[in-house]
Backbone as a ProteinNet text record, in pm:
[ID]
protein_1_A
[PRIMARY]
MTDQKLDQLLSASERIEYQIARSAEATTEFRFDLADLKALLQKQSEMIQQQSLVAQQQAETALRLVSIVERQAAAVERQAQIVERLLGDRFETN
[TERTIARY]
7883.8	7964.4	8098.7	8197.4	8331.4	8350.1	8448.4	8479.3	8520.4	8593	8637.4	8516.9	8421	8299.6	8222	8210.8	8140.1	8209.8	8343.1	8419.8	8397.1	8394.3	8370.7	8231.2	8132.3	7995.3	7983.7	8046.9	8044.4	8112.7	8226.9	8300.5	8217.1	8154.1	8068.7	7950.6	7892.9	7779.9	7821.1	7938.9	7988.9	8013.1	8066.9	8089.2	7956.9	7858.4	7726.2	7666.4	7676.1	7625.1	7695.9	7827.9	7905.2	7859.5	7841	7796.2	7656.4	7569.5	7434.7	7442.9	7527	7544	7598.4	7697.2	7753.4	7648.1	7569.1	7462.3	7361.2	7328.5	7234.7	7293	7422.1	7488.1	7489	7522.7	7526.6	7388.2	7285.8	7148.6	7111.3	7148.9	7121.2	7193.9	7321.6	7398.2	7335.1	7290.6	7227	7099.2	7021.9	6898.5	6929.3	7035	7073.9	7119.2	7197.5	7241.6	7122	7024.4	6904.4	6827.3	6817.4	6747.7	6820.6	6953.9	7032.5	7013	7015.4	6996.2	6857.7	6757.6	6620.9	6612.1	6674.1	6673.5	6745.8	6857.9	6931.5	6848.8	6785.3	6702.2	6584.9	6526.3	6416.3	6464.4	6581.6	6637.4	6668.6	6725.4	6754.5	6626.4	6523.6	6395.1	6340.3	6349.6	6303.3	6385.1	6517.1	6603.2	6570.2	6544.9	6509.7	6377.7	6281.3	6153.7	6173.6	6258.9	6286.5	6356.4	6452.4	6523.3	6428.2	6335.8	6237	6149.5	6108.6	6026.9	6104.8	6231	6314.9	6331.9	6355.7	6372.2	6244.3	6130.2	6002.3	5985.4	6019.3	6008.6	6104.4	6223.9	6320.6	6270.5	6208.3	6153.8	6042.2	5955.7	5847.8	5904.6	6007.6	6072.4	6136	6200.6	6262.9	6157.9	6042.6	5936	5885.7	5872.3	5829.6	5934.1	6062	6168.4	6167	6143.9	6135.1	6020.6	5908.2	5793.3	5826.8	5895.3	5934.6	6028.9	6127.6	6224	6153.4	6057.9	5983.2	5906.2	5843.3	5769.4	5864.8	5980.6	6079.9	6130.5	6152.2	6198.3	6093.3	5965.9	5858	5853.8	5874.6	5874.6	5991.8	6108.3	6225.5	6199.4	6135.8	6102.6	6009.1	5908.4	5815.5	5889.9	5979.8	6057.7	6146.3	6204.4	6288.7	6205.8	6084.1	5996.2	5960.7	5935.1	5903.5	6023	6142.7	6263.8	6283.7	6261.2	6275.6	6177.5	6053.1	5953.3	5992.2	6038.6	6078.9	6196.8	6294.2	6409.2	6366.2	6276.4	6226.5	6152.1	6068	5994.9	6091.5	6195.2	6291.6	6366.6	6406.2	6479.2	6387.3	6259.8	6165.8	6135.5	6135.4	6104.6	6224.2	6344.2	6464.9	6487
-17560.9	-17615.3	-17658.8	-17644.7	-17681.5	-17831.4	-17881.3	-18024.6	-18065.2	-17976	-18004.7	-18019	-17928.8	-17935.1	-18063.3	-18097.8	-18220	-18343.1	-18343.6	-18454.9	-18465.3	-18350.4	-18349.5	-18403.1	-18357.7	-18405	-18554.4	-18599.5	-18741	-18822.8	-18773.8	-18841.8	-18847.9	-18737.3	-18733.8	-18828.3	-18827.2	-18915.3	-19062	-19096.4	-19234	-19275	-19182.7	-19212	-19236.7	-19154.1	-19170.8	-19305.2	-19339.8	-19469.1	-19583.8	-19571.7	-19674.7	-19687.3	-19572.6	-19574.5	-19634.5	-19603.4	-19661.1	-19812.6	-19856.9	-20000.9	-20069.5	-20008.7	-20065.7	-20069	-19963.1	-19959.6	-20070.5	-20092	-20199.3	-20335.4	-20355.7	-20481.1	-20499.3	-20392.9	-20399.5	-20429.4	-20369	-20394	-20539.6	-20592.6	-20733.7	-20824.4	-20795.5	-20874.5	-20865.3	-20746.7	-20726.4	-20809.3	-20811.7	-20891.2	-21039.2	-21085.1	-21225.3	-21252.8	-21161.1	-21176.5	-21181.4	-21094.4	-21095	-21225.5	-21274.5	-21401.3	-21515.4	-21515.9	-21618.2	-21607.7	-21486	-21464.1	-21509.8	-21477.5	-21519.7	-21672.1	-21738.8	-21885.5	-21942.2	-21881.5	-21925.8	-21909.1	-21793.9	-21768.6	-21865.7	-21896.5	-21992.6	-22129.9	-22169.6	-22299.7	-22303.3	-22194.3	-22187.2	-22194.2	-22127.2	-22129.6	-22271.9	-22343.1	-22481.8	-22568.9	-22547.6	-22625.1	-22596.8	-22470.4	-22433.8	-22499	-22500.7	-22565.8	-22715.1	-22778.4	-22920.6	-22944.2	-22858.3	-22872.4	-22852.5	-22760.5	-22736	-22859.1	-22920.5	-23041.1	-23153.9	-23170.4	-23273.9	-23246.9	-23121.9	-23086.2	-23116	-23086.3	-23114.6	-23265.4	-23342.6	-23488.1	-23541.9	-23485.4	-23528.5	-23495.7	-23380.3	-23342.5	-23438.6	-23473	-23567.5	-23704.3	-23747.3	-23875.1	-23870.5	-23759.9	-23745.5	-23753.8	-23691.1	-23698.3	-23841.6	-23913.3	-24053.5	-24135.8	-24109.6	-24182.3	-24153.1	-24028.4	-23992.2	-24068.3	-24075.5	-24148.3	-24296.4	-24355.5	-24496.6	-24517.2	-24429.3	-24440.8	-24424.9	-24332.9	-24315.5	-24442.5	-24504.6	-24629	-24740.8	-24746.7	-24847.9	-24825.6	-24701.1	-24670.1	-24712.1	-24686.7	-24727.8	-24880.1	-24949.9	-25096.7	-25148.8	-25088.1	-25128.4	-25103.6	-24992.6	-24962.1	-25069.2	-25107.2	-25212.4	-25344.4	-25376.7	-25500.1	-25496.2	-25380.6	-25367.3	-25389.3	-25336.3	-25356.3	-25503.9	-25571.9	-25715.2	-25793.1	-25761.4	-25829.5	-25804.5	-25681.1	-25650.2	-25732.8	-25743.7	-25823.3	-25970.6	-26020.9	-26161.7	-26188.4	-26096.9	-26113.7	-26103.7	-26011.9	-25997	-26121.7	-26177.4	-26300.3	-26416.5	-26422.7	-26531.8	-26527.6	-26406.5	-26395	-26421.5	-26387.2	-26410.1	-26558.4	-26633.4	-26776.2	-26857.4	-26805	-26878.6	-26853.3
12640.1	12745.9	12690	12771.2	12726	12740	12669.4	12676.6	12818.1	12883.9	13020.8	13113.6	13100.5	13183.5	13153.3	13023.8	12986.4	13043.8	13039	13096	13247.1	13313.7	13458.3	13490.4	13413.6	13435.6	13408.4	13300.3	13265.8	13374.7	13420.9	13526.8	13654.7	13689.3	13808.6	13791	13672.1	13643.7	13653.9	13604	13612.1	13757.4	13836.6	13978.9	14050	14016.8	14078.5	14038.2	13909.6	13863.3	13934.5	13949.8	14018.6	14164.2	14230.5	14369.3	14381.3	14285.9	14286.4	14268.6	14175.5	14152.2	14276.8	14341.8	14466.1	14575.9	14585.1	14685.3	14659.5	14532.4	14497.2	14534.5	14506.5	14543.2	14694.5	14764.7	14910.8	14966.7	14907.7	14952.4	14929.6	14813.6	14783.8	14882.5	14907.7	15004.8	15142.6	15180.4	15310	15319.3	15210.7	15210	15225.9	15155.8	15171.2	15314.1	15370.8	15509.4	15603.4	15580.4	15664.2	15649.4	15526.8	15503.2	15573.7	15565.4	15634.9	15785.5	15836.5	15979.4	16023.2	15943.3	15975.3	15979.1	15882.4	15879.5	16001.5	16038	16156.6	16283.3	16295.8	16413.6	16420.2	16305.8	16301	16346.6	16297.6	16335.4	16485.1	16537.5	16680.9	16761.9	16715.4	16784.4	16789.7	16678	16674.9	16769.3	16771.6	16860.6	17006.7	17039	17176.5	17216	17124.2	17152.9	17177.9	17097	17116.3	17249.9	17282.3	17409.3	17526.5	17512.3	17616.8	17636.4	17526.6	17535	17601.4	17563	17623.8	17773.1	17809.7	17951.5	18029.3	17969.7	18035.5	18054.4	17951.7	17962.5	18068	18074.9	18176	18316.2	18332.2	18462.9	18503	18408.2	18437.7	18475	18403.5	18434.1	18572.7	18604.6	18736.8	18846.9	18826	18926.2	18942.5	18831	18840.4	18915.3	18888	18957.6	19107.3	19142.9	19285	19350.2	19282.6	19335.5	19354.1	19256.5	19266.7	19384.1	19397.7	19507.6	19642.3	19650.9	19776.1	19811	19710	19736.1	19777.1	19711.7	19748.4	19890.8	19927.1	20063.1	20165.2	20133.9	20224.9	20235.4	20124.5	20126.7	20209.3	20194.2	20272.9	20421	20452.3	20592.6	20649	20571	20616.5	20634.5	20542.3	20554.5	20678.7	20706.9	20826.2	20952.2	20954.1	21070	21085.7	20974.4	20979.5	21033.2	20983.2	21029.9	21178.6	21225.1	21368.2	21450.2	21401.5	21475	21476.6	21362	21356.6	21448.5	21446.9	21536	21681.4	21709.6	21846.1	21889.5	21802.3	21833.7	21852.6	21773	21781.1	21913.4	21954.1	22080.6	22198.8	22185.6	22295.2	22311.6	22202.3	22211.7	22256.6	22241.6	22283.9	22426.3
[MASK]
++++++++++++++++++++++++++++++++++++++++++++++++++++++++++++++++++++++++++++++++++++++++++++++

């Protein structure tokens, strides 16, 4: 083989080695990116679960508040009826 051919083969071989090394680096970077993405997705999933739990607790609290307000409204209605009867009795006795 001629020196020129050997130089060409060596040059081609070096380029291939360089490309393999770059591919290995890119693969490693990709794996790190995937690991980071997986960690981010896991954290988001945990946050969504926490938000869901908080939303459920807020809904339960809202239902309890509605129940309290309904009972208060019924009590106010009963008080209004008592006041009407007392006023009616007062006007009837005068």
